Short mmCIF file of C-alpha atoms in Angstrom, two decimals:
data_model
loop_
_atom_site.label_atom_id
_atom_site.label_comp_id
_atom_site.label_asym_id
_atom_site.label_seq_id
_atom_site.Cartn_x
_atom_site.Cartn_y
_atom_site.Cartn_z
CA UNK V 8 19.85 -15.36 -32.76
CA UNK V 9 17.00 -13.86 -30.76
CA UNK V 10 16.23 -10.20 -30.16
CA UNK V 11 15.27 -9.19 -26.63
CA UNK V 12 11.77 -7.75 -26.38
CA UNK V 13 12.53 -6.27 -22.97
CA UNK V 14 15.26 -6.08 -20.35
CA UNK V 15 14.19 -5.10 -16.83
CA UNK V 16 16.80 -3.91 -14.34
CA UNK V 17 15.53 -4.48 -10.79
CA UNK V 18 17.24 -2.37 -8.17
CA UNK V 19 16.50 -0.45 -5.00
CA UNK V 20 16.98 -0.64 -1.27
CA UNK V 21 18.03 -3.77 0.60
CA UNK V 22 14.88 -5.26 2.14
CA UNK V 23 12.49 -3.43 -0.20
CA UNK V 24 11.44 -6.58 -2.06
CA UNK V 25 13.94 -7.20 -4.86
CA UNK V 26 13.79 -10.95 -4.30
CA UNK V 27 9.99 -10.94 -4.49
CA UNK V 28 10.15 -8.86 -7.67
CA UNK V 29 12.57 -11.35 -9.24
CA UNK V 30 10.22 -14.25 -8.47
CA UNK V 31 7.23 -12.41 -9.94
CA UNK V 32 9.10 -11.55 -13.13
CA UNK V 33 10.30 -15.14 -13.48
CA UNK V 34 6.69 -16.34 -13.31
CA UNK V 35 5.84 -13.80 -16.04
CA UNK V 36 8.36 -15.44 -18.35
CA UNK V 37 11.49 -13.38 -17.75
CA UNK V 38 14.88 -15.05 -17.57
CA UNK V 39 16.14 -13.73 -14.20
CA UNK V 40 19.73 -13.15 -13.11
CA UNK V 41 20.34 -12.06 -9.51
CA UNK V 42 23.19 -9.87 -8.21
CA UNK V 43 24.77 -9.09 -11.57
CA UNK V 44 27.63 -6.53 -11.49
CA UNK V 45 26.70 -3.68 -13.89
CA UNK V 46 29.96 -4.10 -15.81
CA UNK V 47 28.71 -7.49 -16.99
CA UNK V 48 25.40 -6.23 -18.41
CA UNK V 49 26.71 -5.82 -21.97
CA UNK V 50 28.30 -9.25 -22.17
CA UNK V 51 25.23 -10.80 -20.54
CA UNK V 52 22.98 -9.27 -23.21
CA UNK V 53 25.34 -10.58 -25.92
CA UNK V 54 25.10 -14.08 -24.48
CA UNK V 55 21.33 -13.98 -23.96
CA UNK V 56 20.69 -12.80 -27.53
CA UNK V 57 22.38 -15.96 -28.80
CA UNK V 58 19.70 -18.04 -27.12
CA UNK V 59 16.72 -18.70 -29.38
CA UNK V 60 14.33 -19.29 -26.48
CA UNK V 61 14.93 -16.13 -24.38
CA UNK V 62 13.35 -12.81 -25.31
CA UNK V 63 12.65 -11.37 -21.84
CA UNK V 64 15.44 -10.66 -19.37
CA UNK V 65 15.39 -9.35 -15.79
CA UNK V 66 18.57 -8.62 -13.86
CA UNK V 67 18.79 -7.69 -10.19
CA UNK V 68 21.52 -5.10 -9.69
CA UNK V 69 22.05 -3.58 -6.26
CA UNK V 70 24.45 -2.53 -3.53
CA UNK V 71 25.80 -6.06 -3.18
CA UNK V 72 27.93 -5.17 -6.21
CA UNK V 73 29.83 -2.80 -3.91
CA UNK V 74 32.24 -0.61 -5.89
CA UNK V 75 30.94 -2.02 -9.20
CA UNK V 76 27.50 -0.50 -8.64
CA UNK V 77 28.61 2.98 -9.67
CA UNK V 78 28.91 1.73 -13.25
CA UNK V 79 25.16 1.08 -13.59
CA UNK V 80 24.32 4.48 -15.13
CA UNK V 81 26.83 4.02 -17.95
CA UNK V 82 25.75 0.42 -18.52
CA UNK V 83 22.11 1.51 -18.94
CA UNK V 84 23.10 4.19 -21.44
CA UNK V 85 25.01 1.62 -23.50
CA UNK V 86 22.06 -0.80 -23.52
CA UNK V 87 19.67 1.87 -24.77
CA UNK V 88 22.16 3.06 -27.38
CA UNK V 89 22.32 -0.43 -28.84
CA UNK V 90 18.53 -0.55 -29.04
CA UNK V 91 17.72 -2.90 -26.16
CA UNK V 92 14.28 -1.96 -24.73
CA UNK V 93 15.27 -1.38 -21.12
CA UNK V 94 13.17 -0.55 -18.06
CA UNK V 95 14.42 0.21 -14.55
CA UNK V 96 12.30 -0.91 -11.59
CA UNK V 97 13.29 0.75 -8.30
CA UNK V 98 11.97 -0.64 -5.00
CA UNK V 99 11.78 1.69 -2.02
CA UNK V 100 10.63 1.55 1.61
CA UNK V 101 10.93 3.63 4.77
CA UNK V 102 14.07 3.27 6.88
CA UNK V 103 12.06 1.95 9.83
CA UNK V 104 10.54 -0.84 7.74
CA UNK V 105 13.83 -1.69 6.04
CA UNK V 106 15.62 -2.04 9.38
CA UNK V 107 12.82 -4.18 10.78
CA UNK V 108 12.83 -6.49 7.73
CA UNK V 109 16.60 -6.84 7.77
CA UNK V 110 16.66 -7.61 11.48
CA UNK V 111 13.91 -10.21 11.00
CA UNK V 112 15.96 -11.85 8.24
CA UNK V 113 19.03 -11.75 10.54
CA UNK V 114 21.25 -10.56 7.72
CA UNK V 115 23.79 -7.73 7.83
CA UNK V 116 23.53 -4.88 5.36
CA UNK V 117 26.09 -5.31 2.53
CA UNK V 118 27.39 -1.77 3.10
CA UNK V 119 27.31 -1.63 6.90
CA UNK V 120 30.43 -3.74 7.42
CA UNK V 121 30.87 -3.60 11.19
CA UNK V 122 28.62 -0.56 11.66
CA UNK V 123 24.94 -0.24 12.41
CA UNK V 124 22.26 -1.35 9.95
CA UNK V 125 21.18 2.27 9.62
CA UNK V 126 24.68 3.28 8.50
CA UNK V 127 24.38 0.85 5.61
CA UNK V 128 21.00 2.22 4.56
CA UNK V 129 22.30 5.81 4.61
CA UNK V 130 25.18 4.84 2.31
CA UNK V 131 22.85 2.83 0.08
CA UNK V 132 20.41 5.72 -0.41
CA UNK V 133 23.28 7.99 -1.41
CA UNK V 134 24.61 5.37 -3.81
CA UNK V 135 21.20 4.82 -5.42
CA UNK V 136 20.06 8.45 -5.63
CA UNK V 137 20.78 8.94 -9.35
CA UNK V 138 19.37 5.55 -10.33
CA UNK V 139 16.14 6.26 -8.45
CA UNK V 140 15.78 9.62 -10.18
CA UNK V 141 15.96 7.98 -13.59
CA UNK V 142 13.90 4.87 -12.83
CA UNK V 143 10.93 4.04 -15.06
CA UNK V 144 8.88 2.72 -12.15
CA UNK V 145 9.35 3.41 -8.42
CA UNK V 146 7.34 1.24 -6.02
CA UNK V 147 7.18 2.02 -2.32
CA UNK V 148 6.75 -1.31 -0.50
CA UNK V 149 6.52 0.17 3.01
CA UNK V 150 2.89 -0.85 3.44
CA UNK V 151 2.76 -3.68 0.88
CA UNK V 152 2.87 -7.38 1.64
CA UNK V 153 4.36 -9.82 -0.87
CA UNK V 154 0.98 -10.46 -2.48
CA UNK V 155 0.25 -6.76 -2.96
CA UNK V 156 3.72 -6.18 -4.40
CA UNK V 157 3.18 -9.07 -6.78
CA UNK V 158 -0.11 -7.51 -7.88
CA UNK V 159 1.58 -4.17 -8.60
CA UNK V 160 4.34 -5.81 -10.62
CA UNK V 161 2.04 -8.08 -12.60
CA UNK V 162 0.01 -5.02 -13.57
CA UNK V 163 3.17 -3.22 -14.70
CA UNK V 164 5.01 -6.08 -16.44
CA UNK V 165 2.26 -8.55 -17.26
CA UNK V 166 2.29 -7.50 -20.92
CA UNK V 167 6.02 -7.52 -21.77
CA UNK V 168 7.01 -5.24 -24.60
CA UNK V 169 3.79 -3.20 -24.47
CA UNK V 170 4.43 0.37 -25.56
CA UNK V 171 1.27 1.81 -24.04
CA UNK V 172 0.86 3.63 -20.75
CA UNK V 173 0.20 1.56 -17.63
CA UNK V 174 -1.21 3.27 -14.57
CA UNK V 175 -1.60 2.58 -10.88
CA UNK V 176 -4.24 4.64 -9.08
CA UNK V 177 -3.61 4.65 -5.34
CA UNK V 178 -6.00 5.94 -2.69
CA UNK V 179 -4.39 7.07 0.55
CA UNK V 180 -4.93 9.03 3.75
CA UNK V 181 -2.99 12.23 4.29
CA UNK V 182 -2.82 11.41 7.99
CA UNK V 183 -0.57 8.48 7.07
CA UNK V 184 1.67 10.43 4.72
CA UNK V 185 1.83 11.09 0.97
CA UNK V 186 3.00 8.07 -1.10
CA UNK V 187 6.65 8.65 -2.00
CA UNK V 188 6.32 6.75 -5.28
CA UNK V 189 3.49 8.92 -6.67
CA UNK V 190 4.03 10.79 -9.94
CA UNK V 191 0.95 12.97 -9.33
CA UNK V 192 -1.08 13.65 -6.19
CA UNK V 193 -4.71 14.83 -5.99
CA UNK V 194 -6.46 15.97 -2.81
CA UNK V 195 -10.11 15.03 -2.28
CA UNK V 196 -10.52 16.91 0.99
CA UNK V 197 -12.43 19.62 -0.87
CA UNK V 198 -15.42 17.25 -1.02
CA UNK V 199 -17.85 16.77 1.91
CA UNK V 200 -16.65 13.95 4.15
CA UNK V 201 -18.94 10.88 4.44
CA UNK V 202 -17.33 10.26 7.83
CA UNK V 203 -19.66 12.85 9.29
CA UNK V 204 -22.74 10.98 8.05
CA UNK V 205 -23.52 8.42 10.79
CA UNK V 206 -24.94 5.83 8.41
CA UNK V 207 -21.92 6.10 6.07
CA UNK V 208 -19.14 6.25 8.65
CA UNK V 209 -18.63 2.47 9.06
CA UNK V 210 -18.63 1.94 5.28
CA UNK V 211 -15.86 2.62 2.74
CA UNK V 212 -15.64 4.10 -0.73
CA UNK V 213 -16.12 0.59 -2.12
CA UNK V 214 -19.70 0.55 -0.81
CA UNK V 215 -22.43 1.87 -3.09
CA UNK V 216 -23.98 4.36 -0.60
CA UNK V 217 -20.60 6.05 -0.01
CA UNK V 218 -19.74 5.98 -3.70
CA UNK V 219 -23.04 7.59 -4.58
CA UNK V 220 -22.68 10.20 -1.82
CA UNK V 221 -19.20 11.22 -2.98
CA UNK V 222 -19.94 11.28 -6.70
CA UNK V 223 -23.21 13.15 -6.24
CA UNK V 224 -21.32 16.19 -4.99
CA UNK V 225 -21.36 18.93 -7.67
CA UNK V 226 -17.58 19.26 -7.80
CA UNK V 227 -16.82 15.54 -7.92
CA UNK V 228 -17.66 14.97 -11.57
CA UNK V 229 -16.07 18.30 -12.46
CA UNK V 230 -12.82 17.11 -10.88
CA UNK V 231 -12.96 13.81 -12.76
CA UNK V 232 -13.56 15.62 -16.06
CA UNK V 233 -10.68 18.04 -15.58
CA UNK V 234 -8.25 15.46 -14.21
CA UNK V 235 -9.06 13.18 -17.13
CA UNK V 236 -8.20 16.01 -19.53
CA UNK V 237 -4.98 16.67 -17.65
CA UNK V 238 -3.84 13.05 -17.85
CA UNK V 239 -4.77 12.92 -21.55
CA UNK V 240 -2.59 15.99 -22.08
CA UNK V 241 0.36 14.32 -20.36
CA UNK V 242 0.02 10.86 -21.91
CA UNK V 243 1.63 11.54 -25.27
CA UNK V 244 4.43 13.43 -23.57
CA UNK V 245 5.11 10.59 -21.16
CA UNK V 246 5.28 8.04 -23.96
CA UNK V 247 7.47 10.32 -26.07
CA UNK V 248 9.89 10.49 -23.13
CA UNK V 249 9.75 6.68 -22.87
CA UNK V 250 7.84 6.79 -19.56
CA UNK V 251 5.33 3.96 -19.60
CA UNK V 252 4.45 3.65 -15.90
CA UNK V 253 2.37 6.26 -14.08
CA UNK V 254 1.35 6.25 -10.41
CA UNK V 255 -1.52 8.56 -9.49
CA UNK V 256 -2.22 9.08 -5.79
CA UNK V 257 -5.65 10.33 -4.72
CA UNK V 258 -5.95 11.23 -1.07
CA UNK V 259 -8.41 12.25 1.61
CA UNK V 260 -8.06 12.53 5.37
CA UNK V 261 -8.05 8.85 6.34
CA UNK V 262 -7.96 7.05 2.99
CA UNK V 263 -11.30 5.30 3.60
CA UNK V 264 -14.16 7.15 1.90
CA UNK V 265 -13.57 9.97 -0.62
CA UNK V 266 -10.19 8.87 -1.94
CA UNK V 267 -11.33 5.27 -2.40
CA UNK V 268 -14.51 6.21 -4.27
CA UNK V 269 -12.74 8.73 -6.50
CA UNK V 270 -9.83 6.37 -7.24
CA UNK V 271 -12.23 3.71 -8.45
CA UNK V 272 -14.11 6.29 -10.53
CA UNK V 273 -10.97 7.66 -12.14
CA UNK V 274 -9.63 4.18 -12.88
CA UNK V 275 -12.82 3.50 -14.84
CA UNK V 276 -12.09 6.55 -17.00
CA UNK V 277 -8.50 5.50 -17.63
CA UNK V 278 -9.58 2.02 -18.67
CA UNK V 279 -12.13 3.55 -21.04
CA UNK V 280 -9.14 5.19 -22.78
CA UNK V 281 -7.41 1.81 -23.10
CA UNK V 282 -4.94 2.44 -20.26
CA UNK V 283 -4.08 -0.72 -18.32
CA UNK V 284 -4.94 0.37 -14.77
CA UNK V 285 -4.51 -1.14 -11.32
CA UNK V 286 -6.26 0.33 -8.27
CA UNK V 287 -4.53 0.10 -4.89
CA UNK V 288 -6.17 1.25 -1.64
CA UNK V 289 -3.12 1.82 0.53
CA UNK V 290 -4.75 2.79 3.80
CA UNK V 291 -8.16 1.16 3.59
CA UNK V 292 -8.69 -0.86 6.75
CA UNK V 293 -6.14 1.01 8.88
CA UNK V 294 -8.81 2.85 10.87
#
C-alpha cells in the first residue's frame, strides 16, 4: 500500500484554466481525476492508496458538481485530519475574460441553466467564496496565456512534497489594476521614473541601463533590504500555518521600468535564501 506524498485539489471559476492546470499536473507526474464530486474524495483516496505506483494525486472539483460542491470544505477537513498532505489550487479571472472564454468555447455555464452566462458566474463566485478564502494558492489567469499559466504551476508544483516556501514575484502597472491574487503588494512609485529619461524610455527594467538607473537610487537598496527582512520575518509563520505559496506583487505606474527591475532584484534575494522563485512581468509589453 502506498502513501500519498501530495493531493492537490484544483478548483476555481469556469473558464479560468482548470483544464490547463490538470494537464500541467499530469505532466508533472500527478494522477489526475476530473470533475470529482467532493463526497467521493475520501473513498478515492482509499482506492488510490492501494495502488503501489501512485503517490501524487490531483482532483478537479468545481461547480459542475452542482449541489455536491457544498461538501468540499468538510471533505478537505477530513483529508487533513487523516494526514493526507493536501493543497488547494484556486484559479480566478475577471468576469469579462471568463464570459469571453466561455462564449469562444460555445459552452453554457453549468449553473446558468437557461439564464445568461453572467448569472452563472455570479452564482459560482458565491458558491466558491469560502474555498477561495482558504486556498493555498490563488492564480489570476486574466492576463495569462496557457504557456504562462503552465509556467506558474510548474514553479509551484514542480517539486511535489516540498515543504519549503515557493514564491512568485510579479511586476505590474497600477494603471492596469492591482493583481487580485497577490498576498503582498509593494509600490515602487516612490522611485524616480526612468520613463522621463529619453534614452531609457523605450527600454524596460530587463535592460541593464534601466536596471542600473533604478537600483542606483538611494532608496532602492534600502527598500530591498527592509522588504527582505519583512519576508524573512513572515516565512516561518507562513510555513507554520501550512502556507507554502507566496505571491508578491511589485508595482509602478505602467509595469515597464521600476517594477520590473525591482522584481528581478528581489527575486535574486529570495533565491539566495533558498526560496524557489518565479518572476512574472504581468504588464510588460502592454504599452
